[in-house]
Amino acid sequence: MSLKTGYSDDVTRGFLTWSIIWGLVAVLVGVFISFQLVFPQLNFPPYLTYGRLRPIHTNAAIFGWGIGSFMAMFYYITQRLTKVPIWSPGLARFQLWLFNLVIILAAVSLAMGYTQSKEYAELEWPIDILVVILWVIFAVNIFMTIMKRKEEQMYVSLWYIIATLVGVAVLYLVNNASIPVSLFKSYSAYAGANDANVQWWYGHNAVAMVLTTPPLAIFYYFLPKITGVPIYSHRMGIIAFWSLIFMYLWTGAHHLLWTPVPDWVQTLAMGFSIILIAPSWASVFNGYFSMNGQWHQMRDNYLVKFLIFGITFYGLQTIQGPSQAIRTFSAFIHYTDWVPGHVHMGALGWVSLVLFAGIYYLIPRLYNTELHSVKLANAHFWMATVGQLIYSISMWVAGVQQATMLHATNADGSLHYTFMETLAEMYPYWHMRAGGGVIYLVSLLIFIYNIIKTIRSGSAVGETLRATGAA
Amino acid sequence: MFDLLEKKPVILLLLAAVVIMIGTTVTMIAPFKWINDPSQKIVGVKPYTPLQLEGRDLYIREGCNNCHTQTIRPLVADVARYAPGSTDGYSKVGEFVYDQPHLWGSRRTGPDLARIGGKYPDAWHYKHMEDPRSMVPKSNMPGYGFMKQPLDISLTERKMKALGFPYTPEELDAVRGKTEMDAMVAYLQKLGNDIPWRKAAADAPLVGNLTNPFAENVAAAAETGKVLFQQNCVQCHGVDLKGGIGPDLKTSALSEGDLFSKIFQGKGGMPAFGDTLGKEKVWKLVSYISSRKGLK
């Protein structure tokens, strides 16, 4: 615990270190599997095939990089907003160990082929149990800290944190219900269309409760910190919060349009997906309007670029998402590369840019030093943005082209292209995508180098020592 | 009211939980009442045999669902491509009642497999699994030759019991000595075949008279036909048309009309090409095959 601040930041430092490591793993595996799609001879069965590596990529990205960073920042933010130290620093340290154990077990077991097969819920039941323990520890620690807070009013970030704690718990428990056969094998508790409906209720709300509410909590905390100006509208924040967590849960079945899941479930999902634009854009506008009179900071303050580009990609993401949830458009682009293009704008653009801003803000403060190089941070920013745009745009074009070819018919009603003719046209785009991935990977390496140099120039315990010396 | 919430974390937590549960209840919990209802039962749909179930578990182990979907949408192109020759070949809810978990997937890097069963003979699958590009030259699928290893059957019976699937001692015995590849092929051949759509599509009478529209100009048609043959047929019938997985076409006694129907609609181990190639291209193929008949 730091004597100067009274807050316990060890665990934030620990989670940040590990989340960055898992983020690097996620991108490395992602780049590798993007090359596997172009050069199938890069598959090394049994452990290193696309089919086994892709879940490692998504799990490392969502759980290792995403949730790891959220845990780091939630601990930091919660202490500052409640004005009390973490309820139990010991439990938080244990949580870091458990977190890394889970991620390592996840990577190894997925490479071994132990999987429940449901997207973003692949981990087999013993690891699921560890995840539940991990989450309960985290939730209790954060919530107890909030309970004994010294600041009566809870800032908007804390609401998003509380919603995340409860939302993830419900989703994870329900979708992972399974019938174990052995330590390494289980079957889903649900069958067929029921299983699909539960899975995408989970899958899409993982987007809500993992990839939306936590980055929003972080955005709402760091934007005022970084710009020095308050959030534009507290009221708009309240309305957006409640309508967001209300509407999201209806939309899962937009992943299942035209499948045997009942039509009314699909239609509700489609409708709510469109209405969801409102709360999503309320947050976007809250970000933009907070910048009134402050737009020069886009030039002057490198961190603002990350946050504003981040929230802008969130805005684009939440326009594109609902449009994909419309039946006719879904019929066209679903199952094509359009969708990975969409997902990566959210993952690489929105979530990661906001996390980068948070990390750049935190590391100098946590290690009592200055950022090693703002120039490198700017290089990181532009390369990450360009890499991500190459990825997303090439995949959107690829998706539209393949969809057009797949749906093309001749005068006699027969199909104009065989499946393989459409696939053959994808290779140039897949090359481009891999190129975009490489650029993003390089930007990440620059980021990591910058962070390491920064940490080396400071000292985690320096804060404590200096404070002691002064006393 | 909101002022109160901002000061009372327990109430905020509980209210957030309630708000989350509304949409959850309507769109996730309530549908259990309708989905997989006995009224949607399809009589022909049977649970997996021990060998098929082991194959399905291998499909899951290898993450095939990361590239292959298993649900055909009621769209013209989907039905024509994945249930060729049928008009109602899209996936039905009753077909998936034994699928724990479902394997519908979310991305078609490869084709949909909901009705792959019966499309090709077993031999095609063995060759394709081992070396996908030997059968589909531009494919980017990994090779799965390592699956020629023996199948682990230590859990087979427990798996059947866990899922409550019926099995006979003979069926359980049938997994003995099998390879992983055997199980995988057995599973693939079951997919989508519990509804007799393939036979119905193959047996449906073809409309129109079956005479070659290129009879006047066979040579030109045969030239295009040759290219089509190399793209679509050589894997099974050989570059020299002397057969392999499929029969020898040089000595085939089929008339041009019969040849056309077989290519267009499929039959037995022969996949239907009508919906992917169209009548004109199929007649060009017929022209090419006829032009090679009897030639050394």
CSV table of C-alpha atoms in Angstrom, one decimal, chain A residues 35-458:
chain,number,residue,atom,x,y,z
A,35,PHE,CA,-1.7,-16.0,-42.3
A,36,GLN,CA,-3.0,-19.5,-41.8
A,37,LEU,CA,-6.0,-18.6,-43.8
A,38,VAL,CA,-3.8,-17.5,-46.7
A,39,PHE,CA,-1.1,-20.2,-46.4
A,40,PRO,CA,-2.8,-23.4,-45.1
A,41,GLN,CA,0.6,-25.1,-44.8
A,42,LEU,CA,1.1,-22.9,-41.7
A,43,ASN,CA,-1.3,-25.2,-39.9
A,44,PHE,CA,0.7,-27.6,-37.7
A,45,PRO,CA,-1.7,-30.2,-36.5
A,46,PRO,CA,-2.8,-31.3,-34.0
A,47,TYR,CA,-2.1,-28.3,-31.7
A,48,LEU,CA,-1.5,-25.4,-34.0
A,49,THR,CA,-4.4,-25.5,-36.4
A,50,TYR,CA,-6.7,-22.6,-37.2
A,51,GLY,CA,-9.6,-24.4,-35.5
A,52,ARG,CA,-7.8,-24.7,-32.2
A,53,LEU,CA,-5.9,-21.4,-32.3
A,54,ARG,CA,-8.8,-19.1,-33.1
A,55,PRO,CA,-10.4,-19.7,-29.7
A,56,ILE,CA,-7.0,-19.0,-28.1
A,57,HIS,CA,-6.9,-15.7,-30.0
A,58,THR,CA,-10.4,-14.6,-28.9
A,59,ASN,CA,-10.0,-15.8,-25.3
A,60,ALA,CA,-6.6,-14.1,-24.9
A,61,ALA,CA,-8.0,-10.9,-26.3
A,62,ILE,CA,-11.3,-10.8,-24.4
A,63,PHE,CA,-10.3,-12.3,-21.1
A,64,GLY,CA,-6.6,-11.8,-21.0
A,65,TRP,CA,-6.2,-8.4,-22.4
A,66,GLY,CA,-9.8,-7.0,-22.0
A,67,ILE,CA,-10.8,-8.3,-18.6
A,68,GLY,CA,-7.2,-8.2,-17.2
A,69,SER,CA,-7.0,-4.4,-18.0
A,70,PHE,CA,-10.5,-3.9,-16.7
A,71,MET,CA,-9.6,-5.5,-13.4
A,72,ALA,CA,-6.5,-3.3,-13.1
A,73,MET,CA,-8.4,-0.1,-13.9
A,74,PHE,CA,-11.5,-1.0,-11.8
A,75,TYR,CA,-9.3,-1.4,-8.7
A,76,TYR,CA,-7.6,1.9,-9.5
A,77,ILE,CA,-10.8,3.8,-10.3
A,78,THR,CA,-12.9,2.4,-7.5
A,79,GLN,CA,-10.4,3.4,-4.8
A,80,ARG,CA,-10.2,7.0,-6.2
A,81,LEU,CA,-14.0,7.3,-6.6
A,82,THR,CA,-14.7,5.9,-3.1
A,83,LYS,CA,-11.8,7.6,-1.5
A,84,VAL,CA,-10.9,4.4,0.4
A,85,PRO,CA,-8.4,1.6,-0.2
A,86,ILE,CA,-9.4,-1.7,-1.6
A,87,TRP,CA,-11.4,-3.7,0.9
A,88,SER,CA,-8.9,-6.6,0.8
A,89,PRO,CA,-5.6,-6.1,-1.0
A,90,GLY,CA,-4.7,-9.7,-0.1
A,91,LEU,CA,-7.7,-11.1,-1.9
A,92,ALA,CA,-6.9,-8.9,-4.9
A,93,ARG,CA,-3.3,-10.3,-5.0
A,94,PHE,CA,-4.7,-13.8,-4.9
A,95,GLN,CA,-7.1,-12.8,-7.7
A,96,LEU,CA,-4.1,-11.8,-9.9
A,97,TRP,CA,-2.6,-15.2,-9.4
A,98,LEU,CA,-5.8,-17.0,-10.1
A,99,PHE,CA,-6.4,-14.8,-13.2
A,100,ASN,CA,-3.1,-15.8,-14.7
A,101,LEU,CA,-3.6,-19.5,-13.8
A,102,VAL,CA,-7.0,-19.4,-15.6
A,103,ILE,CA,-5.5,-17.8,-18.7
A,104,ILE,CA,-2.6,-20.2,-18.9
A,105,LEU,CA,-5.0,-23.2,-18.3
A,106,ALA,CA,-7.3,-21.8,-21.0
A,107,ALA,CA,-4.5,-21.5,-23.6
A,108,VAL,CA,-3.1,-24.9,-22.9
A,109,SER,CA,-6.5,-26.7,-22.7
A,110,LEU,CA,-7.7,-25.1,-25.9
A,111,ALA,CA,-4.5,-26.1,-27.8
A,112,MET,CA,-5.1,-29.6,-26.5
A,113,GLY,CA,-8.6,-29.5,-28.0
A,114,TYR,CA,-10.6,-29.4,-24.8
A,115,THR,CA,-13.4,-27.1,-25.7
A,116,GLN,CA,-17.2,-26.7,-25.1
A,117,SER,CA,-17.2,-25.2,-28.7
A,118,LYS,CA,-19.5,-22.3,-27.8
A,119,GLU,CA,-18.0,-19.0,-28.9
A,120,TYR,CA,-16.3,-17.1,-26.1
A,121,ALA,CA,-17.4,-19.8,-23.7
A,122,GLU,CA,-15.0,-22.5,-24.9
A,123,LEU,CA,-13.3,-23.3,-21.7
A,124,GLU,CA,-14.2,-26.7,-20.1
A,125,TRP,CA,-16.1,-26.9,-16.9
A,126,PRO,CA,-13.2,-27.2,-14.4
A,127,ILE,CA,-11.8,-23.9,-15.7
A,128,ASP,CA,-15.3,-22.4,-15.7
A,129,ILE,CA,-15.5,-23.1,-12.0
A,130,LEU,CA,-12.1,-21.3,-11.5
A,131,VAL,CA,-13.5,-18.4,-13.5
A,132,VAL,CA,-16.6,-18.2,-11.3
A,133,ILE,CA,-14.4,-18.2,-8.2
A,134,LEU,CA,-12.2,-15.5,-9.8
A,135,TRP,CA,-15.2,-13.3,-10.6
A,136,VAL,CA,-16.8,-13.7,-7.2
A,137,ILE,CA,-13.6,-12.7,-5.5
A,138,PHE,CA,-13.3,-9.7,-7.8
A,139,ALA,CA,-17.0,-8.6,-7.4
A,140,VAL,CA,-17.0,-8.9,-3.6
A,141,ASN,CA,-13.8,-7.0,-3.3
A,142,ILE,CA,-14.9,-4.1,-5.5
A,143,PHE,CA,-18.4,-4.1,-4.1
A,144,MET,CA,-17.2,-4.1,-0.5
A,145,THR,CA,-14.9,-1.2,-1.3
A,146,ILE,CA,-17.9,0.7,-2.7
A,147,MET,CA,-19.9,-0.2,0.4
A,148,LYS,CA,-17.4,1.4,2.8
A,149,ARG,CA,-16.8,4.4,0.6
A,150,LYS,CA,-16.2,7.9,2.0
A,151,GLU,CA,-17.7,9.6,-1.0
A,152,GLU,CA,-21.4,9.3,-0.7
A,153,GLN,CA,-22.3,10.0,-4.4
A,154,MET,CA,-21.3,7.3,-6.8
A,155,TYR,CA,-19.9,8.6,-10.0
A,156,VAL,CA,-21.2,7.2,-13.3
A,157,SER,CA,-18.1,4.9,-13.7
A,158,LEU,CA,-19.1,3.0,-10.6
A,159,TRP,CA,-22.6,2.3,-11.9
A,160,TYR,CA,-21.1,0.7,-15.0
A,161,ILE,CA,-18.7,-1.3,-12.8
A,162,ILE,CA,-21.6,-2.6,-10.7
A,163,ALA,CA,-23.6,-3.5,-13.8
A,164,THR,CA,-20.5,-5.3,-15.1
A,165,LEU,CA,-20.1,-7.3,-11.9
A,166,VAL,CA,-23.7,-8.6,-11.9
A,167,GLY,CA,-24.1,-8.9,-15.7
A,168,VAL,CA,-21.0,-11.1,-16.3
A,169,ALA,CA,-22.0,-13.3,-13.4
A,170,VAL,CA,-25.4,-14.1,-14.7
A,171,LEU,CA,-24.3,-14.6,-18.3
A,172,TYR,CA,-21.4,-16.8,-17.5
A,173,LEU,CA,-23.2,-19.1,-15.1
A,174,VAL,CA,-26.2,-19.7,-17.4
A,175,ASN,CA,-24.4,-20.3,-20.7
A,176,ASN,CA,-21.7,-22.6,-19.2
A,177,ALA,CA,-24.2,-24.9,-17.6
A,178,SER,CA,-23.1,-28.4,-18.7
A,179,ILE,CA,-23.2,-32.1,-18.1
A,180,PRO,CA,-19.6,-33.3,-17.3
A,181,VAL,CA,-18.5,-36.6,-18.7
A,182,SER,CA,-14.9,-36.4,-17.5
A,183,LEU,CA,-12.5,-33.8,-16.2
A,184,PHE,CA,-11.9,-32.7,-19.8
A,185,LYS,CA,-15.2,-33.3,-21.5
A,186,SER,CA,-18.8,-32.0,-21.0
A,187,TYR,CA,-21.9,-31.5,-23.0
A,188,SER,CA,-24.1,-28.4,-22.9
A,189,ALA,CA,-27.1,-28.5,-20.7
A,190,TYR,CA,-29.2,-27.2,-23.6
A,191,ALA,CA,-30.0,-28.7,-27.0
A,192,GLY,CA,-30.1,-27.4,-30.5
A,193,ALA,CA,-32.0,-24.1,-31.0
A,194,ASN,CA,-32.3,-23.6,-27.2
A,195,ASP,CA,-28.5,-23.9,-26.9
A,196,ALA,CA,-28.0,-21.5,-29.8
A,197,ASN,CA,-30.4,-19.0,-28.2
A,198,VAL,CA,-28.7,-19.2,-24.8
A,199,GLN,CA,-25.3,-19.0,-26.5
A,200,TRP,CA,-26.0,-15.8,-28.4
A,201,TRP,CA,-27.9,-14.2,-25.5
A,202,TYR,CA,-24.5,-14.8,-23.8
A,203,GLY,CA,-22.4,-14.0,-26.8
A,204,HIS,CA,-23.9,-10.6,-27.5
A,205,ASN,CA,-24.2,-9.6,-23.9
A,206,ALA,CA,-20.5,-10.4,-23.4
A,207,VAL,CA,-20.2,-7.6,-25.9
A,208,ALA,CA,-22.4,-5.5,-23.6
A,209,MET,CA,-21.0,-6.5,-20.2
A,210,VAL,CA,-17.4,-7.0,-21.2
A,211,LEU,CA,-16.7,-4.9,-24.2
A,212,THR,CA,-19.1,-2.0,-23.5
A,213,THR,CA,-19.8,-1.3,-19.9
A,214,PRO,CA,-16.2,-1.7,-18.6
A,215,PRO,CA,-14.7,0.5,-21.4
A,216,LEU,CA,-17.5,3.1,-20.7
A,217,ALA,CA,-16.6,3.1,-17.0
A,218,ILE,CA,-13.0,3.7,-18.0
A,219,PHE,CA,-13.9,6.3,-20.6
A,220,TYR,CA,-16.1,8.2,-18.1
A,221,TYR,CA,-13.4,8.2,-15.5
A,222,PHE,CA,-10.4,9.1,-17.7
A,223,LEU,CA,-11.9,11.6,-20.1
A,224,PRO,CA,-12.3,14.3,-17.3
A,225,LYS,CA,-9.0,13.3,-15.7
A,226,ILE,CA,-7.1,13.6,-19.0
A,227,THR,CA,-8.8,16.7,-20.4
A,228,GLY,CA,-9.4,18.5,-17.1
A,229,VAL,CA,-13.0,19.2,-18.0
A,230,PRO,CA,-16.1,17.5,-16.6
A,231,ILE,CA,-18.5,15.2,-18.4
A,232,TYR,CA,-21.0,17.2,-20.4
A,233,SER,CA,-24.2,15.8,-19.0
A,234,HIS,CA,-24.7,13.7,-15.9
A,235,ARG,CA,-28.4,13.3,-16.7
A,236,MET,CA,-27.6,12.0,-20.2
A,237,GLY,CA,-25.2,9.6,-18.5
A,238,ILE,CA,-27.9,8.3,-16.2
A,239,ILE,CA,-30.5,7.8,-19.0
A,240,ALA,CA,-27.9,6.1,-21.2
A,241,PHE,CA,-26.8,3.8,-18.5
A,242,TRP,CA,-30.3,2.4,-17.6
A,243,SER,CA,-31.5,2.2,-21.2
A,244,LEU,CA,-28.3,0.5,-22.3
A,245,ILE,CA,-28.4,-2.3,-19.7
A,246,PHE,CA,-32.1,-2.7,-20.3
A,247,MET,CA,-32.0,-2.9,-24.1
A,248,TYR,CA,-28.9,-5.0,-24.6
A,249,LEU,CA,-30.3,-8.2,-23.1
A,250,TRP,CA,-33.0,-8.4,-25.8
A,251,THR,CA,-30.7,-8.4,-28.8
A,252,GLY,CA,-28.8,-11.7,-28.7
A,253,ALA,CA,-30.9,-13.4,-31.4
A,254,HIS,CA,-29.7,-10.9,-34.0
A,255,HIS,CA,-26.8,-13.4,-34.3
A,256,LEU,CA,-29.5,-16.0,-35.2
A,257,LEU,CA,-31.5,-14.2,-37.9
A,258,TRP,CA,-33.0,-16.7,-40.4
A,259,THR,CA,-32.1,-19.7,-38.2
A,260,PRO,CA,-34.7,-22.1,-36.7
A,261,VAL,CA,-34.9,-19.9,-33.5
A,262,PRO,CA,-38.5,-18.6,-33.3
A,263,ASP,CA,-39.2,-15.6,-35.5
A,264,TRP,CA,-40.6,-13.4,-32.7
A,265,VAL,CA,-37.3,-13.8,-30.8
A,266,GLN,CA,-35.4,-12.7,-33.9
A,267,THR,CA,-37.8,-9.8,-34.5
A,268,LEU,CA,-37.5,-8.5,-30.9
A,269,ALA,CA,-33.7,-8.8,-31.2
A,270,MET,CA,-33.8,-6.8,-34.4
A,271,GLY,CA,-36.0,-4.1,-33.0
A,272,PHE,CA,-34.1,-3.6,-29.7
A,273,SER,CA,-30.8,-3.6,-31.7
A,274,ILE,CA,-32.0,-0.6,-33.6
A,275,ILE,CA,-33.2,1.2,-30.5
A,276,LEU,CA,-29.9,0.5,-28.9
A,277,ILE,CA,-28.4,3.2,-31.1
A,278,ALA,CA,-29.9,5.8,-28.7
A,279,PRO,CA,-28.1,4.9,-25.4
A,280,SER,CA,-24.9,4.1,-27.3
A,281,TRP,CA,-24.8,7.5,-29.0
A,282,ALA,CA,-25.8,9.2,-25.8
A,283,SER,CA,-22.4,8.2,-24.5
A,284,VAL,CA,-20.7,9.2,-27.7
A,285,PHE,CA,-22.3,12.6,-27.5
A,286,ASN,CA,-21.4,12.9,-23.9
A,287,GLY,CA,-17.9,12.4,-24.9
A,288,TYR,CA,-18.0,14.9,-27.8
A,289,PHE,CA,-19.9,17.6,-26.0
A,290,SER,CA,-17.5,17.4,-23.1
A,291,MET,CA,-14.8,18.5,-25.6
A,292,ASN,CA,-16.7,21.7,-26.4
A,293,GLY,CA,-14.0,24.4,-26.4
A,294,GLN,CA,-11.4,21.8,-25.8
A,295,TRP,CA,-10.9,20.3,-29.2
A,296,HIS,CA,-7.4,21.8,-29.4
A,297,GLN,CA,-6.5,19.1,-26.9
A,298,MET,CA,-6.7,16.6,-29.8
A,299,ARG,CA,-3.5,18.3,-31.0
A,300,ASP,CA,-1.9,19.1,-27.7
A,301,ASN,CA,-2.7,16.1,-25.6
A,302,TYR,CA,-1.8,12.7,-27.1
A,303,LEU,CA,-4.1,10.9,-24.7
A,304,VAL,CA,-7.2,12.7,-25.9
A,305,LYS,CA,-6.7,11.3,-29.4
A,306,PHE,CA,-6.9,7.8,-28.0
A,307,LEU,CA,-10.1,8.5,-26.1
A,308,ILE,CA,-11.9,10.5,-28.8
A,309,PHE,CA,-10.9,8.1,-31.6
A,310,GLY,CA,-12.0,5.3,-29.2
A,311,ILE,CA,-15.4,6.7,-28.6
A,312,THR,CA,-15.8,7.6,-32.3
A,313,PHE,CA,-15.1,3.9,-33.2
A,314,TYR,CA,-17.7,3.0,-30.5
A,315,GLY,CA,-20.2,5.3,-32.3
A,316,LEU,CA,-19.4,3.8,-35.7
A,317,GLN,CA,-19.6,0.3,-34.2
A,318,THR,CA,-23.0,1.0,-32.7
A,319,ILE,CA,-24.4,2.2,-36.0
A,320,GLN,CA,-23.0,-0.7,-38.0
A,321,GLY,CA,-24.1,-3.2,-35.4
A,322,PRO,CA,-27.8,-2.4,-35.5
A,323,SER,CA,-27.7,-2.2,-39.3
A,324,GLN,CA,-26.3,-5.7,-39.4
A,325,ALA,CA,-29.1,-6.8,-37.1
A,326,ILE,CA,-31.7,-6.0,-39.7
A,327,ARG,CA,-33.0,-9.2,-41.4
A,328,THR,CA,-32.4,-8.2,-45.0
A,329,PHE,CA,-28.9,-6.9,-44.4
A,330,SER,CA,-28.1,-9.9,-42.2
A,331,ALA,CA,-29.2,-12.2,-45.0
A,332,PHE,CA,-26.6,-10.6,-47.2
A,333,ILE,CA,-23.5,-10.2,-45.0
A,334,HIS,CA,-23.9,-12.7,-42.2
A,335,TYR,CA,-21.3,-15.6,-42.2
A,336,THR,CA,-19.0,-13.5,-44.4
A,337,ASP,CA,-15.8,-11.6,-43.5
A,338,TRP,CA,-17.9,-8.4,-43.0
A,339,VAL,CA,-18.5,-9.6,-39.4
A,340,PRO,CA,-14.9,-10.0,-38.3
A,341,GLY,CA,-14.3,-6.6,-39.9
A,342,HIS,CA,-17.1,-5.2,-37.6
A,343,VAL,CA,-15.8,-7.0,-34.5
A,344,HIS,CA,-12.2,-5.8,-34.9
A,345,MET,CA,-13.3,-2.2,-35.2
A,346,GLY,CA,-14.8,-2.6,-31.8
A,347,ALA,CA,-11.9,-4.6,-30.4
A,348,LEU,CA,-8.9,-2.8,-31.9
A,349,GLY,CA,-10.5,0.6,-32.3
A,350,TRP,CA,-12.9,1.2,-29.4
A,351,VAL,CA,-11.9,-1.1,-26.5
A,352,SER,CA,-8.2,-1.1,-27.1
A,353,LEU,CA,-7.8,2.6,-27.8
A,354,VAL,CA,-9.6,3.5,-24.6
A,355,LEU,CA,-7.4,0.9,-22.7
A,356,PHE,CA,-4.3,2.3,-24.2
A,357,ALA,CA,-5.3,5.8,-23.0
A,358,GLY,CA,-5.9,4.5,-19.5
A,359,ILE,CA,-2.6,2.6,-19.4
A,360,TYR,CA,-0.6,5.6,-20.7
A,361,TYR,CA,-2.3,7.7,-18.0
A,362,LEU,CA,-1.7,5.2,-15.2
A,363,ILE,CA,1.8,3.9,-15.8
A,364,PRO,CA,3.7,7.2,-15.1
A,365,ARG,CA,1.5,7.7,-12.0
A,366,LEU,CA,1.9,4.2,-10.7
A,367,TYR,CA,5.6,4.3,-11.1
A,368,ASN,CA,6.2,7.9,-10.1
A,369,THR,CA,7.7,9.0,-13.4
A,370,GLU,CA,7.0,10.6,-16.8
A,371,LEU,CA,6.1,8.7,-20.0
A,372,HIS,CA,9.3,7.7,-21.8
A,373,SER,CA,8.3,9.1,-25.2
A,374,VAL,CA,5.1,10.9,-26.3
A,375,LYS,CA,6.5,10.7,-29.8
A,376,LEU,CA,6.4,6.9,-29.7
A,377,ALA,CA,2.9,7.0,-28.2
A,378,ASN,CA,1.8,9.1,-31.2
A,379,ALA,CA,3.5,6.6,-33.5
A,380,HIS,CA,1.7,3.8,-31.7
A,381,PHE,CA,-1.6,5.7,-32.0
A,382,TRP,CA,-1.4,6.2,-35.8
A,383,MET,CA,-0.1,2.7,-36.6
A,384,ALA,CA,-2.7,1.1,-34.5
A,385,THR,CA,-5.4,3.2,-36.1
A,386,VAL,CA,-4.1,2.5,-39.6
A,387,GLY,CA,-3.6,-1.2,-39.0
A,388,GLN,CA,-7.1,-1.5,-37.6
A,389,LEU,CA,-8.7,0.4,-40.5
A,390,ILE,CA,-6.9,-1.8,-43.1
A,391,TYR,CA,-8.2,-4.8,-41.2
A,392,SER,CA,-11.8,-3.7,-41.0
A,393,ILE,CA,-12.1,-2.0,-44.4
A,394,SER,CA,-10.6,-4.9,-46.3
A,395,MET,CA,-12.9,-7.3,-44.5
A,396,TRP,CA,-16.0,-5.2,-45.2
A,397,VAL,CA,-15.1,-5.1,-48.9
A,398,ALA,CA,-14.4,-8.8,-48.8
A,399,GLY,CA,-17.7,-9.5,-47.1
A,400,VAL,CA,-19.7,-7.5,-49.6
A,401,GLN,CA,-18.0,-9.1,-52.6
A,402,GLN,CA,-18.4,-12.7,-51.3
A,403,ALA,CA,-22.0,-12.0,-50.3
A,404,THR,CA,-22.7,-10.7,-53.8
A,405,MET,CA,-21.1,-13.7,-55.4
A,406,LEU,CA,-22.8,-16.2,-53.1
A,407,HIS,CA,-26.2,-14.7,-53.8
A,408,ALA,CA,-25.8,-14.3,-57.6
A,409,THR,CA,-28.1,-16.5,-59.6
A,410,ASN,CA,-28.5,-17.3,-63.3
A,411,ALA,CA,-31.6,-16.9,-65.4
A,412,ASP,CA,-32.5,-20.5,-64.9
A,413,GLY,CA,-32.3,-20.0,-61.1
A,414,SER,CA,-29.0,-21.8,-60.6
A,415,LEU,CA,-26.2,-20.2,-58.7
A,416,HIS,CA,-23.7,-18.2,-60.6
A,417,TYR,CA,-20.7,-19.1,-58.5
A,418,THR,CA,-19.6,-22.2,-56.7
A,419,PHE,CA,-18.5,-21.8,-53.1
A,420,MET,CA,-14.8,-22.2,-54.1
A,421,GLU,CA,-15.1,-19.6,-56.8
A,422,THR,CA,-16.1,-17.1,-54.1
A,423,LEU,CA,-13.4,-18.3,-51.7
A,424,ALA,CA,-10.7,-17.9,-54.3
A,425,GLU,CA,-11.6,-14.2,-54.5
A,426,MET,CA,-11.0,-13.7,-50.8
A,427,TYR,CA,-7.3,-14.4,-50.9
A,428,PRO,CA,-6.2,-10.8,-51.8
A,429,TYR,CA,-8.3,-9.4,-49.0
A,430,TRP,CA,-6.9,-11.9,-46.6
A,431,HIS,CA,-3.4,-10.8,-47.5
A,432,MET,CA,-4.4,-7.2,-46.8
A,433,ARG,CA,-6.0,-8.2,-43.5
A,434,ALA,CA,-2.8,-10.0,-42.4
A,435,GLY,CA,-0.8,-6.8,-43.4
A,436,GLY,CA,-3.1,-4.7,-41.3
A,437,GLY,CA,-2.6,-7.1,-38.4
A,438,VAL,CA,1.2,-6.9,-38.8
A,439,ILE,CA,1.0,-3.1,-38.6
A,440,TYR,CA,-1.1,-3.3,-35.5
A,441,LEU,CA,1.3,-5.8,-34.0
A,442,VAL,CA,4.3,-3.4,-34.6
A,443,SER,CA,2.3,-0.6,-33.0
A,444,LEU,CA,1.7,-2.8,-30.0
A,445,LEU,CA,5.4,-3.6,-29.8
A,446,ILE,CA,6.2,0.2,-29.8
A,447,PHE,CA,3.6,0.6,-27.0
A,448,ILE,CA,5.2,-2.1,-25.0
A,449,TYR,CA,8.7,-0.7,-25.5
A,450,ASN,CA,7.5,2.7,-24.4
A,451,ILE,CA,5.8,1.3,-21.3
A,452,ILE,CA,8.9,-0.8,-20.3
A,453,LYS,CA,11.2,2.2,-20.7
A,454,THR,CA,8.7,4.3,-18.6
A,455,ILE,CA,8.6,1.7,-15.9
A,456,ARG,CA,12.4,1.4,-15.9
A,457,SER,CA,12.7,5.1,-15.4
A,458,GLY,CA,10.5,5.1,-12.4
